[in-house]
Amino acid sequence: MVYNLHERFVAAAPDRVWELLTGLGGDDDRLWPPEAGTFRLPQGLKPGAPVEHASLRYHVGAVEQGRRLWFDTGRQLSGGHGFSLHPRGGGTLIRHELTGRTGGMFRLLWPLVVRRQHNRIIEQLLDNLEREIIRTAPKTGPSV
């Protein structure tokens, strides 16, 4: 059984975080690290839609507006992975969880290679999310 968790608090409302997350895999994806290979949602972000993640193929499992985005990964990992948003004072706790049983070659590759790559990609994605929130935050300053 594999369980992997990443959390990050961001100083933005869940609606703003959700807006950025729903761009994942689209033409204007500002979160996915380009050096991490492809992550595309050719039919958009809706349950059952295909996901192209490097050489892996799986599908969107659940889309709960403003709360949860889940991907069912299929044979390589019997569970899936995804994001959940949790409102906290002054912002949002964003959580990425990966859970399931590994199968086939993935059983060997997860601890040897994939886990480290996955951790790096998710942390870069969360860094990009934070940067986007800061970059697009309304500017406030002294009135003149």
mmCIF file of C-alpha atoms in Angstrom:
data_model
loop_
_atom_site.group_PDB
_atom_site.id
_atom_site.type_symbol
_atom_site.label_atom_id
_atom_site.label_comp_id
_atom_site.label_asym_id
_atom_site.label_seq_id
_atom_site.Cartn_x
_atom_site.Cartn_y
_atom_site.Cartn_z
ATOM 1 C CA MET A 1 0.000 0.000 0.000
ATOM 2 C CA VAL A 2 1.279 3.439 -0.924
ATOM 3 C CA TYR A 3 0.265 6.661 0.820
ATOM 4 C CA ASN A 4 1.894 9.982 -0.002
ATOM 5 C CA LEU A 5 0.836 13.380 1.366
ATOM 6 C CA HIS A 6 1.814 16.972 0.551
ATOM 7 C CA GLU A 7 0.220 19.994 2.207
ATOM 8 C CA ARG A 8 0.662 23.707 1.746
ATOM 9 C CA PHE A 9 -1.106 26.695 3.266
ATOM 10 C CA VAL A 10 -1.675 29.521 0.806
ATOM 11 C CA ALA A 11 -2.965 32.983 1.618
ATOM 12 C CA ALA A 12 -5.901 32.875 -0.779
ATOM 13 C CA ALA A 13 -9.545 31.894 -0.620
ATOM 14 C CA PRO A 14 -10.468 28.358 -1.724
ATOM 15 C CA ASP A 15 -12.268 29.797 -4.779
ATOM 16 C CA ARG A 16 -9.034 31.378 -6.032
ATOM 17 C CA VAL A 17 -7.032 28.200 -5.421
ATOM 18 C CA TRP A 18 -9.745 26.176 -7.188
ATOM 19 C CA GLU A 19 -9.650 28.535 -10.163
ATOM 20 C CA LEU A 20 -5.928 27.869 -10.595
ATOM 21 C CA LEU A 21 -6.256 24.107 -10.038
ATOM 22 C CA THR A 22 -8.922 23.789 -12.704
ATOM 23 C CA GLY A 23 -6.369 25.022 -15.247
ATOM 24 C CA LEU A 24 -4.306 21.852 -14.765
ATOM 25 C CA GLY A 25 -3.787 20.019 -18.011
ATOM 26 C CA GLY A 26 -5.335 22.793 -20.090
ATOM 27 C CA ASP A 27 -3.859 25.109 -22.690
ATOM 28 C CA ASP A 28 -3.243 27.828 -20.077
ATOM 29 C CA ASP A 29 -1.879 25.573 -17.320
ATOM 30 C CA ARG A 30 0.221 27.781 -15.040
ATOM 31 C CA LEU A 31 0.883 25.150 -12.384
ATOM 32 C CA TRP A 32 2.298 22.004 -14.009
ATOM 33 C CA PRO A 33 6.125 22.140 -14.112
ATOM 34 C CA PRO A 34 7.150 21.898 -17.801
ATOM 35 C CA GLU A 35 10.235 19.824 -16.967
ATOM 36 C CA ALA A 36 7.922 17.167 -15.462
ATOM 37 C CA GLY A 37 6.721 15.931 -18.852
ATOM 38 C CA THR A 38 3.213 16.125 -20.142
ATOM 39 C CA PHE A 39 0.050 16.413 -18.101
ATOM 40 C CA ARG A 40 -2.920 16.969 -20.370
ATOM 41 C CA LEU A 41 -6.667 16.760 -20.053
ATOM 42 C CA PRO A 42 -7.665 16.717 -23.745
ATOM 43 C CA GLN A 43 -11.403 16.563 -22.941
ATOM 44 C CA GLY A 44 -11.287 18.945 -20.009
ATOM 45 C CA LEU A 45 -11.807 18.543 -16.315
ATOM 46 C CA LYS A 46 -14.890 16.380 -15.929
ATOM 47 C CA PRO A 47 -15.435 12.960 -14.357
ATOM 48 C CA GLY A 48 -14.424 10.176 -16.731
ATOM 49 C CA ALA A 49 -12.295 12.433 -18.953
ATOM 50 C CA PRO A 50 -8.936 10.961 -19.995
ATOM 51 C CA VAL A 51 -5.657 12.118 -18.444
ATOM 52 C CA GLU A 52 -2.366 11.973 -20.358
ATOM 53 C CA HIS A 53 0.435 12.027 -17.795
ATOM 54 C CA ALA A 54 3.762 11.304 -19.493
ATOM 55 C CA SER A 55 3.402 7.655 -20.604
ATOM 56 C CA LEU A 56 0.569 6.961 -18.118
ATOM 57 C CA ARG A 57 -3.090 7.026 -19.103
ATOM 58 C CA TYR A 58 -5.867 7.305 -16.546
ATOM 59 C CA HIS A 59 -8.977 9.418 -15.993
ATOM 60 C CA VAL A 60 -10.565 12.145 -13.905
ATOM 61 C CA GLY A 61 -12.381 10.498 -11.016
ATOM 62 C CA ALA A 62 -14.153 13.314 -9.152
ATOM 63 C CA VAL A 63 -14.594 17.043 -9.473
ATOM 64 C CA GLU A 64 -16.242 18.669 -6.449
ATOM 65 C CA GLN A 65 -16.423 22.398 -7.139
ATOM 66 C CA GLY A 66 -14.128 24.328 -4.808
ATOM 67 C CA ARG A 67 -13.355 21.282 -2.666
ATOM 68 C CA ARG A 68 -11.820 18.248 -4.360
ATOM 69 C CA LEU A 69 -10.188 17.111 -7.588
ATOM 70 C CA TRP A 70 -9.400 13.394 -7.863
ATOM 71 C CA PHE A 71 -7.756 11.249 -10.530
ATOM 72 C CA ASP A 72 -8.347 7.482 -10.740
ATOM 73 C CA THR A 73 -5.055 5.980 -11.818
ATOM 74 C CA GLY A 74 -6.050 2.449 -12.778
ATOM 75 C CA ARG A 75 -3.653 -0.470 -13.081
ATOM 76 C CA GLN A 76 -0.376 1.195 -12.062
ATOM 77 C CA LEU A 77 -1.898 2.378 -8.777
ATOM 78 C CA SER A 78 -5.242 0.901 -7.725
ATOM 79 C CA GLY A 79 -6.345 4.081 -5.970
ATOM 80 C CA GLY A 80 -5.480 7.486 -7.298
ATOM 81 C CA HIS A 81 -4.287 10.936 -6.436
ATOM 82 C CA GLY A 82 -5.714 14.375 -6.129
ATOM 83 C CA PHE A 83 -6.182 17.661 -4.383
ATOM 84 C CA SER A 84 -8.509 18.748 -1.625
ATOM 85 C CA LEU A 85 -9.022 22.304 -0.378
ATOM 86 C CA HIS A 86 -9.603 23.155 3.270
ATOM 87 C CA PRO A 87 -10.502 26.727 4.294
ATOM 88 C CA ARG A 88 -8.362 28.014 7.128
ATOM 89 C CA GLY A 89 -8.155 31.424 8.761
ATOM 90 C CA GLY A 90 -6.749 33.801 6.147
ATOM 91 C CA GLY A 91 -6.403 31.234 3.377
ATOM 92 C CA THR A 92 -6.564 27.649 2.240
ATOM 93 C CA LEU A 93 -4.794 24.457 3.156
ATOM 94 C CA ILE A 94 -4.256 22.564 -0.078
ATOM 95 C CA ARG A 95 -3.611 18.862 0.291
ATOM 96 C CA HIS A 96 -2.378 16.442 -2.380
ATOM 97 C CA GLU A 97 -2.814 12.773 -1.546
ATOM 98 C CA LEU A 98 -1.761 9.699 -3.477
ATOM 99 C CA THR A 99 -3.045 6.360 -2.258
ATOM 100 C CA GLY A 100 -3.468 2.826 -3.501
ATOM 101 C CA ARG A 101 -1.849 -0.486 -4.194
ATOM 102 C CA THR A 102 0.917 -0.633 -6.745
ATOM 103 C CA GLY A 103 0.875 -3.229 -9.510
ATOM 104 C CA GLY A 104 3.247 -4.640 -12.091
ATOM 105 C CA MET A 105 6.522 -2.791 -12.638
ATOM 106 C CA PHE A 106 5.107 0.183 -10.718
ATOM 107 C CA ARG A 107 5.534 -1.883 -7.538
ATOM 108 C CA LEU A 108 9.316 -1.727 -8.066
ATOM 109 C CA LEU A 109 9.496 1.692 -9.678
ATOM 110 C CA TRP A 110 7.549 3.579 -6.989
ATOM 111 C CA PRO A 111 10.118 3.227 -4.174
ATOM 112 C CA LEU A 112 13.158 3.353 -6.458
ATOM 113 C CA VAL A 113 12.344 6.219 -8.832
ATOM 114 C CA VAL A 114 8.750 7.402 -9.048
ATOM 115 C CA ARG A 115 8.256 8.505 -5.425
ATOM 116 C CA ARG A 116 11.138 11.003 -5.595
ATOM 117 C CA GLN A 117 9.971 12.322 -8.970
ATOM 118 C CA HIS A 118 6.389 12.576 -7.727
ATOM 119 C CA ASN A 119 7.460 14.454 -4.573
ATOM 120 C CA ARG A 120 9.548 16.911 -6.608
ATOM 121 C CA ILE A 121 6.751 17.543 -9.126
ATOM 122 C CA ILE A 122 4.062 18.099 -6.483
ATOM 123 C CA GLU A 123 6.274 20.486 -4.513
ATOM 124 C CA GLN A 124 7.076 22.417 -7.726
ATOM 125 C CA LEU A 125 3.373 22.532 -8.568
ATOM 126 C CA LEU A 126 2.588 23.929 -5.109
ATOM 127 C CA ASP A 127 5.428 26.463 -5.496
ATOM 128 C CA ASN A 128 3.915 27.521 -8.842
ATOM 129 C CA LEU A 129 0.487 27.817 -7.222
ATOM 130 C CA GLU A 130 1.879 30.101 -4.529
ATOM 131 C CA ARG A 131 3.681 32.235 -7.120
ATOM 132 C CA GLU A 132 0.510 32.597 -9.180
ATOM 133 C CA ILE A 133 -1.485 33.629 -6.138
ATOM 134 C CA ILE A 134 1.085 36.261 -5.222
ATOM 135 C CA ARG A 135 1.484 37.428 -8.843
ATOM 136 C CA THR A 136 -2.251 37.874 -9.361
ATOM 137 C CA ALA A 137 -3.128 39.255 -5.910
ATOM 138 C CA PRO A 138 -4.764 42.675 -5.949
ATOM 139 C CA LYS A 139 -2.174 45.359 -5.302
ATOM 140 C CA THR A 140 -2.840 47.473 -2.282
ATOM 141 C CA GLY A 141 -0.888 50.465 -1.268
ATOM 142 C CA PRO A 142 -1.148 53.960 0.081
ATOM 143 C CA SER A 143 -3.785 56.217 -1.477
ATOM 144 C CA VAL A 144 -2.491 59.309 -3.136
#
